[in-house]
Amino acid sequence: MLWLSDAYQVANLTITVDETVLQRARVRAVQRRESVNSYLAEVLRQYADQPEQPSISATVATVIATHQQTSGQGGATVQARAWTRDDLYDD
């Protein structure tokens, strides 16, 4: 017989959160017929499974480098602002 605990080890995690936030989360969990614990465990699993995202500064540098244009005068470059703020914060 395979017990759930045999499949993986479980660790406890303690977090600090505002009491009113926790109360609202508990109400929502009851409405959704789930527990706050199971919801947070799933969110943490998804967070851990995501591929590493580049930092904002690396994203900005990439966007700027992609949109640089050569002015033709001695090889100097002019940065054309062809990007928007939304480009920097893609989901």
PDB file of C-alpha atoms in Angstrom:
ATOM      1  CA  MET A   1       0.000   0.000   0.000  1.00  0.00           C
ATOM      2  CA  LEU A   2       1.389   3.422  -0.996  1.00  0.00           C
ATOM      3  CA  TRP A   3       0.720   6.200   1.442  1.00  0.00           C
ATOM      4  CA  LEU A   4       0.623   9.775   0.270  1.00  0.00           C
ATOM      5  CA  SER A   5       3.516  10.609   2.573  1.00  0.00           C
ATOM      6  CA  ASP A   6       5.581   7.883   0.842  1.00  0.00           C
ATOM      7  CA  ALA A   7       5.262   9.698  -2.490  1.00  0.00           C
ATOM      8  CA  TYR A   8       6.895  12.925  -1.316  1.00  0.00           C
ATOM      9  CA  GLN A   9       8.075  14.585   1.844  1.00  0.00           C
ATOM     10  CA  VAL A  10       5.989  17.373   3.292  1.00  0.00           C
ATOM     11  CA  ALA A  11       7.556  20.434   4.910  1.00  0.00           C
ATOM     12  CA  ASN A  12       5.888  23.032   7.098  1.00  0.00           C
ATOM     13  CA  LEU A  13       6.094  26.710   6.187  1.00  0.00           C
ATOM     14  CA  THR A  14       5.283  29.550   8.544  1.00  0.00           C
ATOM     15  CA  ILE A  15       4.454  32.967   7.115  1.00  0.00           C
ATOM     16  CA  THR A  16       3.519  36.291   8.644  1.00  0.00           C
ATOM     17  CA  VAL A  17       0.471  37.983   7.174  1.00  0.00           C
ATOM     18  CA  ASP A  18      -1.889  40.730   8.226  1.00  0.00           C
ATOM     19  CA  GLU A  19      -4.716  39.254  10.306  1.00  0.00           C
ATOM     20  CA  THR A  20      -7.471  40.876   8.250  1.00  0.00           C
ATOM     21  CA  VAL A  21      -5.927  39.531   5.045  1.00  0.00           C
ATOM     22  CA  LEU A  22      -5.924  36.025   6.513  1.00  0.00           C
ATOM     23  CA  GLN A  23      -9.548  36.387   7.619  1.00  0.00           C
ATOM     24  CA  ARG A  24     -10.588  37.453   4.109  1.00  0.00           C
ATOM     25  CA  ALA A  25      -8.578  34.590   2.603  1.00  0.00           C
ATOM     26  CA  ARG A  26     -10.307  32.090   4.893  1.00  0.00           C
ATOM     27  CA  VAL A  27     -13.745  33.402   3.873  1.00  0.00           C
ATOM     28  CA  ARG A  28     -12.810  33.122   0.208  1.00  0.00           C
ATOM     29  CA  ALA A  29     -11.417  29.627   0.705  1.00  0.00           C
ATOM     30  CA  VAL A  30     -14.678  28.497   2.304  1.00  0.00           C
ATOM     31  CA  GLN A  31     -16.614  29.980  -0.608  1.00  0.00           C
ATOM     32  CA  ARG A  32     -14.379  28.076  -3.040  1.00  0.00           C
ATOM     33  CA  ARG A  33     -14.527  24.868  -0.974  1.00  0.00           C
ATOM     34  CA  GLU A  34     -10.778  24.755  -0.503  1.00  0.00           C
ATOM     35  CA  SER A  35      -8.329  25.532   2.264  1.00  0.00           C
ATOM     36  CA  VAL A  36      -5.980  28.472   2.440  1.00  0.00           C
ATOM     37  CA  ASN A  37      -3.179  25.969   3.004  1.00  0.00           C
ATOM     38  CA  SER A  38      -3.924  23.962  -0.155  1.00  0.00           C
ATOM     39  CA  TYR A  39      -4.298  27.144  -2.215  1.00  0.00           C
ATOM     40  CA  LEU A  40      -0.968  28.561  -1.011  1.00  0.00           C
ATOM     41  CA  ALA A  41       0.750  25.202  -1.549  1.00  0.00           C
ATOM     42  CA  GLU A  42      -0.452  25.164  -5.173  1.00  0.00           C
ATOM     43  CA  VAL A  43       0.599  28.777  -5.774  1.00  0.00           C
ATOM     44  CA  LEU A  44       4.027  28.039  -4.298  1.00  0.00           C
ATOM     45  CA  ARG A  45       4.384  24.942  -6.493  1.00  0.00           C
ATOM     46  CA  GLN A  46       3.527  26.965  -9.610  1.00  0.00           C
ATOM     47  CA  TYR A  47       5.968  29.687  -8.563  1.00  0.00           C
ATOM     48  CA  ALA A  48       8.741  27.135  -8.064  1.00  0.00           C
ATOM     49  CA  ASP A  49       8.015  25.450 -11.409  1.00  0.00           C
ATOM     50  CA  GLN A  50       8.188  28.650 -13.496  1.00  0.00           C
ATOM     51  CA  PRO A  51      11.282  29.163 -15.589  1.00  0.00           C
ATOM     52  CA  GLU A  52      13.506  31.940 -14.316  1.00  0.00           C
ATOM     53  CA  GLN A  53      12.411  35.339 -15.558  1.00  0.00           C
ATOM     54  CA  PRO A  54      14.960  37.984 -16.525  1.00  0.00           C
ATOM     55  CA  SER A  55      15.232  41.013 -14.249  1.00  0.00           C
ATOM     56  CA  ILE A  56      13.530  44.255 -15.207  1.00  0.00           C
ATOM     57  CA  SER A  57      16.915  45.883 -15.885  1.00  0.00           C
ATOM     58  CA  ALA A  58      17.899  43.033 -18.220  1.00  0.00           C
ATOM     59  CA  THR A  59      14.557  43.378 -19.999  1.00  0.00           C
ATOM     60  CA  VAL A  60      15.023  47.139 -20.380  1.00  0.00           C
ATOM     61  CA  ALA A  61      18.555  46.653 -21.747  1.00  0.00           C
ATOM     62  CA  THR A  62      17.280  44.072 -24.250  1.00  0.00           C
ATOM     63  CA  VAL A  63      14.444  46.307 -25.415  1.00  0.00           C
ATOM     64  CA  ILE A  64      16.773  49.302 -25.826  1.00  0.00           C
ATOM     65  CA  ALA A  65      19.407  47.249 -27.648  1.00  0.00           C
ATOM     66  CA  THR A  66      16.764  45.827 -29.975  1.00  0.00           C
ATOM     67  CA  HIS A  67      15.510  49.283 -30.896  1.00  0.00           C
ATOM     68  CA  GLN A  68      18.828  51.084 -31.404  1.00  0.00           C
ATOM     69  CA  GLN A  69      19.359  52.598 -34.818  1.00  0.00           C
ATOM     70  CA  THR A  70      22.626  53.658 -36.456  1.00  0.00           C
ATOM     71  CA  SER A  71      22.619  57.340 -37.344  1.00  0.00           C
ATOM     72  CA  GLY A  72      25.265  56.923 -40.066  1.00  0.00           C
ATOM     73  CA  GLN A  73      27.543  59.609 -38.598  1.00  0.00           C
ATOM     74  CA  GLY A  74      30.729  57.920 -37.470  1.00  0.00           C
ATOM     75  CA  GLY A  75      28.872  54.834 -36.362  1.00  0.00           C
ATOM     76  CA  ALA A  76      27.192  56.672 -33.494  1.00  0.00           C
ATOM     77  CA  THR A  77      23.956  55.173 -32.336  1.00  0.00           C
ATOM     78  CA  VAL A  78      20.721  56.920 -31.578  1.00  0.00           C
ATOM     79  CA  GLN A  79      18.278  55.170 -29.336  1.00  0.00           C
ATOM     80  CA  ALA A  80      14.867  55.353 -30.915  1.00  0.00           C
ATOM     81  CA  ARG A  81      12.095  54.986 -28.388  1.00  0.00           C
ATOM     82  CA  ALA A  82       9.990  52.475 -30.279  1.00  0.00           C
ATOM     83  CA  TRP A  83       8.879  50.680 -27.125  1.00  0.00           C
ATOM     84  CA  THR A  84       6.218  51.442 -24.575  1.00  0.00           C
ATOM     85  CA  ARG A  85       6.095  50.973 -20.842  1.00  0.00           C
ATOM     86  CA  ASP A  86       3.810  47.973 -21.390  1.00  0.00           C
ATOM     87  CA  ASP A  87       6.566  46.296 -23.455  1.00  0.00           C
ATOM     88  CA  LEU A  88       8.758  46.302 -20.351  1.00  0.00           C
ATOM     89  CA  TYR A  89       6.165  44.628 -18.179  1.00  0.00           C
ATOM     90  CA  ASP A  90       4.889  41.768 -20.324  1.00  0.00           C
ATOM     91  CA  ASP A  91       3.069  39.064 -18.334  1.00  0.00           C
TER      92      ASP A  91
END
